[in-house]
Coordinates of C-alpha atoms and ligand atoms in Angstrom, one line a residue:
M222 CA 0.0 0.0 0.0
A223 CA 1.4 3.4 -0.9
T224 CA 1.3 5.9 1.9
F225 CA -0.4 9.2 1.6
Q226 CA 2.9 10.7 2.8
Q227 CA 4.6 9.3 -0.3
F228 CA 1.9 11.0 -2.4
A229 CA 2.4 14.3 -0.6
Q230 CA 6.2 14.0 -1.1
T231 CA 5.7 13.4 -4.8
C232 CA 3.4 16.5 -5.0
Q233 CA 6.1 18.5 -3.1
A234 CA 8.6 17.4 -5.7
L235 CA 6.2 18.4 -8.5
S236 CA 5.7 21.8 -7.0
Q237 CA 9.5 22.4 -7.3
T238 CA 9.6 21.3 -10.9
Q239 CA 9.3 23.8 -13.8
S240 CA 9.6 21.6 -16.8
R241 CA 6.4 20.0 -18.1
L242 CA 8.3 16.9 -19.3
Q243 CA 9.9 16.4 -15.9
M244 CA 6.6 16.8 -14.1
A245 CA 5.0 14.2 -16.4
E246 CA 7.9 11.8 -15.6
V247 CA 7.8 12.4 -11.8
A248 CA 4.0 12.0 -11.6
G249 CA 3.8 9.2 -14.2
G250 CA 6.6 7.3 -12.4
F251 CA 4.7 7.5 -9.1
L252 CA 1.4 6.4 -10.7
A253 CA 3.1 3.5 -12.4
Q254 CA 4.1 1.9 -9.1
L255 CA 0.6 2.0 -7.6
D256 CA -2.1 -0.7 -7.9
L257 CA -5.1 0.4 -10.1
D258 CA -7.4 1.7 -7.3
Q259 CA -4.7 3.8 -5.7
A260 CA -3.4 5.1 -9.1
E261 CA -6.9 6.1 -10.0
A262 CA -7.3 8.1 -6.8
A263 CA -3.8 9.6 -6.9
A264 CA -4.3 10.8 -10.5
R265 CA -7.3 12.7 -9.4
F266 CA -5.8 14.0 -6.2
M267 CA -2.8 15.4 -8.2
I268 CA -5.0 17.7 -10.2
G269 CA -7.0 18.7 -7.1
R270 CA -10.0 16.5 -7.5
A271 CA -11.1 14.6 -4.5
L272 CA -13.7 12.5 -6.3
P273 CA -14.6 11.3 -9.8
V274 CA -15.9 14.0 -12.0
G275 CA -19.6 14.5 -11.3
D276 CA -19.4 13.6 -7.6
E277 CA -17.4 16.5 -6.2
A278 CA -20.3 18.9 -5.5
R279 CA -21.4 16.6 -2.7
L280 CA -18.3 17.2 -0.6
N281 CA -19.7 20.6 0.2
L282 CA -16.8 21.8 2.4
S283 CA -15.6 25.3 2.2
G284 CA -12.0 26.5 2.6
R285 CA -13.1 28.1 5.8
A286 CA -14.4 24.8 7.3
V287 CA -11.2 23.0 6.3
W288 CA -9.1 25.7 7.9
R289 CA -11.2 25.7 11.1
V290 CA -10.8 21.9 11.6
A291 CA -7.0 22.1 11.2
A292 CA -6.7 25.2 13.4
E293 CA -8.9 23.8 16.2
L294 CA -6.8 20.7 16.4
T295 CA -3.7 22.7 17.2
G296 CA -5.4 25.3 19.4
A297 CA -4.6 28.1 17.0
A298 CA -8.0 29.1 15.8
D299 CA -7.4 32.7 16.6
R300 CA -4.1 33.0 14.8
G301 CA -5.5 32.8 11.3
E302 CA -4.7 36.3 10.3
D303 CA -0.9 36.0 11.2
I304 CA -0.6 32.6 9.6
F305 CA -2.4 33.6 6.3
A306 CA -0.2 36.7 6.1
E307 CA 2.9 34.5 6.3
A308 CA 1.7 31.6 4.1
V309 CA 2.1 31.5 0.3
D310 CA -1.2 29.8 -0.2
F311 CA -4.0 27.9 1.5
G312 CA -2.2 24.6 1.7
D313 CA 0.8 26.3 3.1
A314 CA -1.3 27.9 5.8
V315 CA -2.7 24.5 6.8
E316 CA 0.8 23.0 6.9
I317 CA 2.0 25.9 9.2
V318 CA -0.8 25.5 11.6
M319 CA -0.4 21.7 11.7
R320 CA 3.3 22.1 12.6
L321 CA 2.2 23.8 15.9
R322 CA 1.4 20.4 17.3
D323 CA 3.8 19.1 20.0
T324 CA 4.3 15.9 18.3
E325 CA 3.6 14.8 14.7
P326 CA 2.0 11.4 14.2
A327 CA 3.9 8.9 12.1
P328 CA 2.6 8.6 8.6
T329 CA 0.0 5.8 8.5
L330 CA -2.6 7.0 6.1
S331 CA -2.8 5.2 2.8
I332 CA -4.0 6.7 -0.5
A333 CA -6.8 4.1 -0.5
E334 CA -8.0 5.2 2.9
V335 CA -8.0 8.9 2.0
A336 CA -10.0 8.1 -1.1
A337 CA -12.5 6.1 1.0
R338 CA -12.9 9.0 3.5
M339 CA -13.5 11.4 0.7
R340 CA -16.3 9.2 -0.6
E341 CA -17.8 9.0 2.9
I342 CA -17.7 12.8 3.3
A343 CA -19.5 13.1 0.0
A344 CA -22.0 10.4 0.9
A345 CA -23.0 12.2 4.1
Q346 CA -26.3 13.9 3.1
G347 CA -29.5 14.9 4.8
R348 CA -29.9 15.8 8.5
H349 CA -26.7 16.1 10.5
A350 CA -24.7 15.8 7.2
R351 CA -22.6 18.8 8.2
R352 CA -21.6 17.4 11.5
R353 CA -20.8 14.0 10.0
K354 CA -18.7 15.6 7.2
L355 CA -16.7 17.7 9.8
D356 CA -16.2 14.6 12.0
L357 CA -14.8 12.6 9.1
L358 CA -12.5 15.5 8.1
R359 CA -11.3 15.8 11.7
G360 CA -10.6 12.1 11.8
L361 CA -8.3 12.5 8.7
F362 CA -6.5 15.5 10.0
I363 CA -5.8 14.0 13.5
R364 CA -3.9 11.2 11.8
A365 CA -2.2 13.4 9.1
T366 CA 1.4 14.7 9.2
A367 CA 1.7 18.4 8.5
L368 CA 2.8 17.7 4.9
E369 CA -0.2 15.3 4.4
A370 CA -2.5 17.9 5.9
K371 CA -1.2 20.5 3.4
Y372 CA -2.1 18.2 0.4
L373 CA -5.4 17.1 1.9
A374 CA -6.3 20.8 2.2
K375 CA -5.2 21.5 -1.3
I376 CA -7.3 18.6 -2.7
L377 CA -10.3 19.6 -0.7
I378 CA -10.3 23.2 -2.0
R379 CA -9.0 22.2 -5.4
E380 CA -5.8 24.3 -5.1
M381 CA -3.7 21.6 -6.8
R382 CA -4.8 22.6 -10.3
H383 CA -2.3 25.3 -10.3
G384 CA 0.7 23.0 -10.1
M385 CA -0.6 20.2 -12.2
S386 CA -2.9 21.0 -15.1
E387 CA -5.1 18.4 -16.7
G388 CA -2.8 18.5 -19.8
V389 CA 0.3 17.6 -17.8
M390 CA -1.6 14.8 -16.1
L391 CA -2.5 13.3 -19.4
D392 CA 1.2 13.4 -20.3
A393 CA 1.9 11.7 -17.0
I394 CA -0.6 9.0 -17.7
A395 CA 0.9 8.4 -21.1
Y396 CA 4.3 8.0 -19.4
A397 CA 2.9 5.7 -16.7
T398 CA 1.1 3.4 -19.2
G399 CA 3.2 3.6 -22.3
A400 CA 0.1 4.6 -24.3
P401 CA 0.5 7.1 -27.1
I402 CA -0.6 10.6 -26.0
A403 CA -3.2 10.9 -28.8
D404 CA -4.9 7.8 -27.4
V405 CA -4.8 9.2 -23.8
R406 CA -6.4 12.4 -25.0
R407 CA -9.1 10.7 -27.0
I408 CA -10.0 8.5 -24.0
N409 CA -10.0 11.5 -21.8
M410 CA -12.6 13.2 -24.0
M411 CA -14.9 10.3 -23.4
Q412 CA -14.2 9.7 -19.7
G413 CA -13.5 13.3 -18.6
D414 CA -11.6 12.1 -15.6
P415 CA -8.0 11.1 -15.3
G416 CA -8.7 8.3 -12.9
R417 CA -11.0 6.6 -15.3
V418 CA -8.6 7.2 -18.2
L419 CA -6.0 5.2 -16.2
R420 CA -8.6 2.4 -15.7
V421 CA -9.3 2.1 -19.4
L422 CA -5.6 2.1 -20.3
R423 CA -4.8 -0.5 -17.7
G424 CA -7.4 -2.7 -19.3
D425 CA -10.1 -2.7 -16.7
A426 CA -13.0 -4.4 -18.4
A427 CA -15.5 -2.5 -16.2
A428 CA -14.6 0.8 -17.9
P429 CA -16.1 1.0 -21.4
Q430 CA -14.0 2.9 -23.9
S431 CA -17.1 3.7 -26.0
G432 CA -20.4 2.1 -26.7
G433 CA -22.9 1.5 -23.8
L434 CA -24.1 4.6 -22.0
A435 CA -22.5 4.5 -18.7
M436 CA -24.3 7.4 -17.0
R437 CA -20.9 9.3 -16.8
P438 CA -20.7 12.8 -18.0
L439 CA -18.9 13.6 -21.2
K440 CA -17.3 17.0 -21.6
P441 CA -19.6 19.3 -23.5
M442 CA -18.8 20.5 -26.9
L443 CA -17.9 24.2 -27.0
A444 CA -18.3 27.1 -29.4
Q445 CA -16.0 29.7 -30.8
P446 CA -17.2 33.3 -31.1
A447 CA -18.1 34.9 -34.4
D448 CA -19.2 38.5 -34.9
T449 CA -21.9 38.2 -37.5
V450 CA -24.0 35.7 -39.4
A451 CA -22.0 36.6 -42.5
D452 CA -18.8 35.6 -40.7
A453 CA -20.4 32.3 -39.7
F454 CA -21.3 31.5 -43.3
A455 CA -17.7 32.4 -44.3
M456 CA -16.2 30.2 -41.6
L457 CA -18.6 27.2 -41.8
G458 CA -19.8 27.2 -45.4
P459 CA -23.5 27.3 -46.4
E460 CA -24.3 23.9 -44.9
L461 CA -25.3 25.1 -41.5
A462 CA -28.1 25.4 -39.0
L463 CA -28.9 28.4 -36.8
E464 CA -30.4 27.9 -33.3
H465 CA -31.5 30.3 -30.7
K466 CA -28.8 30.9 -28.1
L467 CA -30.7 30.5 -24.8
D468 CA -29.3 32.3 -21.8
G469 CA -29.4 29.6 -19.1
A470 CA -27.4 26.8 -17.8
R471 CA -26.0 23.9 -19.9
V472 CA -27.3 20.5 -18.9
Q473 CA -26.3 17.0 -19.9
I474 CA -29.1 14.6 -19.1
H475 CA -28.4 10.9 -18.8
G476 CA -31.2 8.4 -18.4
A477 CA -31.5 4.7 -18.1
A478 CA -34.7 2.9 -17.4
G479 CA -36.2 6.0 -15.7
H480 CA -33.2 6.7 -13.6
I481 CA -31.9 10.2 -14.4
R482 CA -28.7 12.1 -13.7
I483 CA -28.1 15.7 -14.7
F484 CA -24.6 17.2 -15.1
S485 CA -23.5 20.8 -15.4
R486 CA -21.1 22.2 -18.0
R487 CA -18.4 21.6 -15.4
L488 CA -19.5 18.0 -15.1
N489 CA -20.8 18.4 -11.5
E490 CA -24.0 16.4 -10.8
I491 CA -26.8 18.9 -10.4
T492 CA -29.8 16.5 -10.3
P493 CA -30.8 17.6 -6.8
S494 CA -31.0 21.3 -8.0
L495 CA -33.4 20.4 -10.9
P496 CA -35.9 17.9 -9.5
E497 CA -38.6 18.8 -11.9
I498 CA -36.3 18.2 -14.9
A499 CA -35.4 14.8 -13.6
E500 CA -39.1 14.0 -13.0
L501 CA -40.0 15.2 -16.5
M502 CA -37.4 13.1 -18.2
A503 CA -38.2 10.0 -16.2
A504 CA -41.9 10.3 -17.0
R505 CA -41.5 11.1 -20.7
I506 CA -38.8 8.6 -21.6
P507 CA -39.1 5.9 -19.0
N508 CA -37.8 2.9 -21.0
R509 CA -34.8 3.9 -23.0
S510 CA -31.3 4.9 -22.3
F511 CA -30.2 8.4 -23.5
I512 CA -27.8 11.3 -23.2
F513 CA -29.2 14.7 -24.2
D514 CA -27.5 18.1 -24.4
G515 CA -29.6 21.2 -23.7
E516 CA -30.1 24.4 -21.8
V517 CA -32.3 25.0 -18.7
V518 CA -33.7 28.5 -18.5
A519 CA -35.4 30.2 -15.6
V520 CA -38.9 31.4 -16.5
D521 CA -41.7 33.4 -15.0
R522 CA -45.2 32.0 -14.3
Q523 CA -46.2 32.6 -17.9
G524 CA -43.2 30.6 -19.1
N525 CA -41.2 33.6 -20.4
P526 CA -37.4 33.4 -20.0
L527 CA -35.8 35.3 -17.0
A528 CA -32.3 36.5 -16.5
F529 CA -29.5 34.0 -15.9
Q530 CA -29.0 35.2 -12.3
E531 CA -32.4 33.8 -11.3
L532 CA -31.3 30.4 -12.4
M533 CA -28.0 30.6 -10.5
R534 CA -30.0 30.9 -7.2
R535 CA -31.2 27.4 -7.7
F536 CA -27.7 26.0 -7.8
R537 CA -26.4 28.0 -4.8
R538 CA -29.3 27.3 -2.5
I539 CA -29.6 23.6 -2.7
R540 CA -31.5 23.4 0.7
E541 CA -34.2 25.7 -0.6
V542 CA -34.8 23.9 -3.9
E543 CA -38.4 22.9 -3.0
R544 CA -39.3 26.5 -2.3
L545 CA -37.5 27.9 -5.4
R546 CA -39.1 25.3 -7.5
E547 CA -42.4 27.1 -6.9
Q548 CA -41.0 30.6 -7.1
S549 CA -38.7 30.3 -10.0
P550 CA -39.7 27.5 -12.3
V551 CA -37.4 26.3 -15.1
R552 CA -37.9 25.1 -18.7
L553 CA -35.7 22.7 -20.6
F554 CA -34.7 23.1 -24.3
L555 CA -32.8 20.3 -25.9
F556 CA -30.4 20.8 -28.8
D557 CA -28.4 17.6 -29.2
V558 CA -28.4 13.9 -28.5
L559 CA -25.2 12.2 -27.7
G560 CA -26.5 8.7 -27.1
L561 CA -29.7 6.7 -27.4
D562 CA -30.6 3.1 -26.7
D563 CA -27.1 2.1 -25.6
E564 CA -25.5 3.6 -28.7
L565 CA -23.1 6.5 -28.5
L566 CA -23.9 9.0 -31.3
I567 CA -21.1 11.5 -31.0
D568 CA -19.4 10.4 -34.1
R569 CA -22.5 10.8 -36.2
E570 CA -23.0 14.0 -38.2
Y571 CA -25.0 16.7 -36.5
R572 CA -27.7 16.5 -39.2
D573 CA -28.3 12.8 -38.3
R574 CA -28.1 13.5 -34.6
F575 CA -30.6 16.2 -35.0
A576 CA -33.0 14.0 -36.9
I577 CA -32.9 11.4 -34.1
L578 CA -33.3 14.2 -31.5
Q579 CA -36.3 15.6 -33.3
Q580 CA -38.0 12.3 -33.5
T581 CA -37.4 11.3 -29.9
A582 CA -38.3 14.7 -28.5
H583 CA -41.4 14.9 -30.6
A584 CA -42.6 11.4 -29.4
A585 CA -41.9 12.4 -25.8
G586 CA -43.3 15.9 -26.0
L587 CA -40.0 17.6 -25.1
E588 CA -39.1 21.1 -26.3
L589 CA -36.2 21.9 -28.7
A590 CA -34.3 25.1 -29.1
G591 CA -35.7 27.3 -31.9
R592 CA -33.9 26.5 -35.2
C593 CA -33.7 27.3 -38.8
L594 CA -31.9 25.9 -41.9
P595 CA -31.2 29.1 -43.8
A596 CA -31.2 28.7 -47.6
N597 CA -29.0 31.8 -47.9
L598 CA -27.3 34.5 -45.9
N599 CA -30.3 36.7 -46.1
E600 CA -32.6 34.1 -44.4
G601 CA -29.9 33.6 -41.8
E602 CA -29.7 37.3 -41.0
Q603 CA -33.4 37.5 -40.7
F604 CA -33.4 34.6 -38.2
Y605 CA -30.7 36.4 -36.2
A606 CA -32.6 39.7 -36.2
A607 CA -35.8 38.0 -35.1
A608 CA -33.9 36.1 -32.3
R609 CA -32.4 39.3 -30.9
A610 CA -35.7 41.1 -31.1
A611 CA -37.3 38.2 -29.2
G612 CA -34.7 38.7 -26.4
Y613 CA -32.4 35.8 -27.1
E614 CA -28.7 36.3 -26.3
G615 CA -27.9 35.6 -30.0
V616 CA -27.7 32.5 -32.2
M617 CA -25.5 29.4 -32.5
A618 CA -24.4 28.4 -35.9
K619 CA -23.6 24.7 -36.4
R620 CA -22.1 22.9 -39.3
L621 CA -24.5 20.1 -40.5
D622 CA -21.7 17.6 -41.0
S623 CA -19.9 18.3 -37.7
R624 CA -19.3 15.5 -35.2
Y625 CA -19.8 16.1 -31.5
S626 CA -16.3 16.7 -30.1
P627 CA -16.4 16.6 -26.3
G628 CA -14.5 19.4 -24.6
V629 CA -13.4 20.9 -27.9
R630 CA -13.9 24.5 -28.9
G631 CA -13.6 23.7 -32.6
R632 CA -15.0 24.9 -35.9
G633 CA -18.2 22.9 -35.7
W634 CA -20.1 25.4 -33.5
L635 CA -20.0 29.2 -33.5
K636 CA -21.7 31.6 -31.1
I637 CA -22.9 34.9 -32.4
K638 CA -23.9 37.3 -29.6
G639 CA -25.2 40.8 -29.9
A640 CA -23.2 42.7 -27.4
R641 CA -19.6 41.6 -27.2
T642 CA -18.4 40.5 -23.8
L643 CA -15.3 38.7 -22.8
D644 CA -15.0 35.9 -20.2
L645 CA -11.9 36.8 -18.1
V646 CA -10.2 35.5 -15.0
I647 CA -9.5 37.4 -11.8
V648 CA -5.8 37.2 -11.1
A649 CA -5.5 39.9 -8.4
A650 CA -7.6 42.4 -6.5
D651 CA -6.9 45.7 -4.7
W652 CA -8.2 46.6 -1.3
G653 CA -10.9 49.2 -1.6
Y654 CA -11.1 52.5 0.2
G655 CA -13.9 54.9 1.1
R656 CA -17.2 53.1 0.9
R657 CA -15.5 49.9 -0.3
H658 CA -13.0 49.8 2.6
G659 CA -12.4 46.3 3.9
W660 CA -13.4 44.7 0.5
L661 CA -11.2 43.4 -2.3
S662 CA -13.1 45.5 -4.8
N663 CA -10.9 46.4 -7.8
Y664 CA -10.4 43.3 -9.9
H665 CA -7.4 42.6 -12.2
L666 CA -8.8 40.9 -15.2
A667 CA -6.8 38.5 -17.4
A668 CA -7.2 36.5 -20.6
R669 CA -5.7 33.1 -21.4
S670 CA -2.3 33.5 -22.9
G671 CA -0.4 30.8 -24.7
A672 CA 0.2 27.8 -22.6
A673 CA -2.4 26.3 -20.3
D674 CA -2.5 28.0 -16.9
Q675 CA -1.0 31.2 -18.2
F676 CA -2.9 34.4 -18.0
A677 CA -2.1 38.0 -19.0
E678 CA -3.8 41.1 -17.6
V679 CA -5.9 43.2 -19.9
G680 CA -7.7 45.5 -17.5
K681 CA -9.2 46.3 -14.1
T682 CA -12.7 47.1 -12.9
F683 CA -14.6 47.8 -9.7
K684 CA -17.9 48.1 -11.5
G685 CA -20.8 45.7 -11.8
L686 CA -21.0 44.0 -8.4
T687 CA -23.6 44.6 -5.6
D688 CA -22.4 45.1 -2.0
D689 CA -23.2 41.5 -1.2
Q690 CA -21.3 40.3 -4.2
F691 CA -18.3 42.4 -3.1
R692 CA -18.4 40.7 0.3
E693 CA -18.7 37.2 -1.1
M694 CA -16.0 37.9 -3.6
T695 CA -13.6 39.2 -0.9
E696 CA -14.0 36.0 1.0
R697 CA -13.5 33.8 -2.1
L698 CA -10.4 35.6 -3.3
L699 CA -8.8 35.5 0.2
A700 CA -9.1 31.7 0.1
L701 CA -7.2 31.8 -3.3
K702 CA -4.5 34.2 -2.2
T703 CA -1.0 33.5 -3.3
A704 CA 0.8 36.7 -2.4
Q705 CA 0.2 40.3 -1.3
R706 CA 2.2 43.4 -2.4
G707 CA 1.1 46.7 -1.1
G708 CA -2.7 47.0 -1.4
T709 CA -2.9 44.2 -4.0
V710 CA -3.7 40.6 -3.2
Y711 CA -2.6 38.1 -5.9
V712 CA -4.8 35.1 -6.3
R713 CA -4.8 31.7 -8.0
P714 CA -6.7 32.0 -11.2
A715 CA -10.1 30.4 -10.5
V716 CA -12.9 32.9 -10.7
V717 CA -14.3 33.6 -14.2
V718 CA -16.3 36.8 -14.8
E719 CA -18.1 38.0 -18.0
V720 CA -17.0 41.5 -18.7
A721 CA -18.5 44.2 -21.0
Y722 CA -16.3 47.1 -22.2
S723 CA -16.4 50.0 -24.5
D724 CA -13.3 49.4 -26.6
I725 CA -9.8 48.1 -26.6
Q726 CA -6.9 50.5 -26.4
R727 CA -3.2 50.2 -27.1
S728 CA -1.5 50.3 -23.7
P729 CA 2.1 50.1 -22.5
Q730 CA 0.8 49.4 -19.0
Y731 CA 0.2 45.7 -19.8
E732 CA 2.6 43.2 -21.2
C733 CA 0.2 42.2 -23.9
G734 CA 0.1 45.8 -25.1
M735 CA -3.7 46.2 -24.9
A736 CA -6.2 47.3 -22.3
L737 CA -10.0 47.2 -22.1
R738 CA -11.6 50.6 -21.6
F739 CA -14.6 51.1 -19.3
A740 CA -14.7 47.4 -18.3
R741 CA -17.6 46.3 -16.2
I742 CA -18.5 42.9 -14.7
V743 CA -21.8 41.7 -16.2
R744 CA -22.0 38.5 -14.3
L745 CA -20.1 35.9 -12.4
R746 CA -19.6 32.8 -14.6
E747 CA -19.8 30.1 -12.0
D748 CA -20.3 27.6 -14.8
K749 CA -16.9 28.3 -16.3
I750 CA -13.3 27.5 -15.4
P751 CA -10.2 29.5 -16.4
A752 CA -9.5 27.2 -19.3
D753 CA -12.8 28.4 -20.8
A754 CA -11.8 32.1 -20.6
D755 CA -11.2 34.2 -23.8
S756 CA -7.6 34.3 -25.1
I757 CA -5.2 37.2 -25.7
E758 CA -5.3 36.1 -29.4
S759 CA -9.0 36.6 -29.7
I760 CA -8.8 40.0 -28.0
G761 CA -6.0 40.9 -30.5
R762 CA -8.2 39.9 -33.4
E763 CA -11.0 42.0 -31.9
F764 CA -8.6 44.9 -31.6
E765 CA -7.7 44.6 -35.3
R766 CA -11.3 44.6 -36.3
Q767 CA -11.9 47.6 -34.2
I768 CA -9.1 49.5 -36.0
L769 CA -10.7 48.5 -39.3
R770 CA -14.1 49.8 -38.2
T771 CA -12.8 53.1 -36.9
P772 CA -12.8 55.8 -39.6
P773 CA -9.6 57.8 -39.8
Q774 CA -9.5 60.8 -37.6
P775 CA -9.5 64.1 -39.5
G776 CA -6.3 66.1 -39.3
Ligands
AMP42 P1 -20.9 30.8 -24.0 O1 -21.4 30.3 -22.6 O2 -21.1 32.2 -24.2 O3 -19.5 30.3 -24.3 O4 -21.8 30.1 -25.1 C1 -21.9 28.7 -25.2 C2 -23.1 28.2 -24.4 O5 -24.3 28.6 -24.9 C3 -23.2 26.7 -24.3 O6 -22.3 26.1 -23.4 C4 -24.7 26.5 -23.9 O7 -24.8 26.5 -22.5 C5 -25.3 27.8 -24.4 N1 -26.3 27.5 -25.5 C6 -27.5 28.2 -25.5 N2 -28.2 27.8 -26.6 C7 -27.5 26.8 -27.2 C8 -27.7 26.0 -28.4 N3 -28.8 26.1 -29.1 N4 -26.7 25.2 -28.8 C9 -25.6 25.1 -28.0 N5 -25.3 25.8 -26.9 C10 -26.3 26.7 -26.5

């Protein structure tokens, strides 16, 4: 049995390694020595996932709760501020506090035991769930060395991502199993979880590579932005469909013999937040297995769509779902089918998938997103104008012959939105003054830049949040703090916000040479991770287009 201490030491070595190749070798070498169950858990732990994709939401432990359990064990509950000021990150703070104990226990935890405890913490639901979760957590921390506690904390709050991206983990799995990296990536598209990828590659018969609908989430297919319907025709060719772009939450709905599981865009299971959708699907398609892709929208009592924020309340207040179900009903619109009757359909063309979707949804009385097959650009533009006039966010353009590529932002789907906004990542924040004293309230916004996990600043804003949101954001960012210089707190990139702006300016202030003017946060994108943010390249392209659009200044 490999000890959790060995795992923690490997992570420590990884955190001191810069080269991607070396990281893959260190991590892959460690995984290769473990039996399959422990390797599966360790692969997840290394990228900061406590549980298989889809199950994590059930852990339901905040950074604050984790900190309190550690601090109370060492009688240092009132020293948080000093320790956080000294620590480089959350895991470091937990390690420092755990070193205050008089004696350190010998390392006895195994990787398998830690994995089992994580499952138990997630399984604790219903009355007294919170107390049970905290007891289990305390049980783990009592037995942990300070180094083990550091990595337990990092896994629990998903801080590991920073050190080990999913991409490096796939390289490590290729190294550990000897499989070609292209195969590892393809299997990951299907499985969406490095632990399961290892299982498939090590030849575990219980893990299907394809075929059979296993009720496990697939990564959703993503779209690239396009400015106009004419651009979409130029990029996709004339063989395309246009669909209403609904402003709600992406859902992937799995069903088998009336048993339903619903997953979010980030592959968390959200069935408990959407009981009426689960009931609807179970009632309408009771005897078949299926995977549908669609959007859930909050609606008023007349069934008219409401703002996205309304829907997000559902996901945050899981305990109040029954009340919210009455107050803010939801409506489901399907737009794709990824599997039906035990057959995976993702390699079929979209035109065929849509035909199957239409027939199935029609027979079951389920709604589809509004759609048209434009015969020419003019018809396409009319559909777009009508969609905007009806209040939709825009339209999606989809190539009729495109396959469903899980997790890929390819050339199959384009999103055409009216107002241009960018999805950016908060990488730092300034302490506010005056009315905003005590809050981290001026946010440094960054776009993806080159390699995975790299971000470049393009602007700052303190506009767009309510007082409550400032308070919540301050707490969230402090848990992600990596350093502080002057009045600026630097944080691990984790929070994605949608930002509106007036235009892009040339700017020597930022390394990328561009800055957003009059940036304002439109909404928090809880459904997105930093890898989904817009890139410096796409902002650069937008900057060029803006120059083309601007008439020359007289004189
Ligand atoms: P964005 O969130 O701006 O990147 O736009 C992509 C998202 O639009 C998808 O992840 C879906 O949640 C949503 N969406 C709304 N309507 C559709 C549709 N008809 N087809 C695909 N995605 C849609």
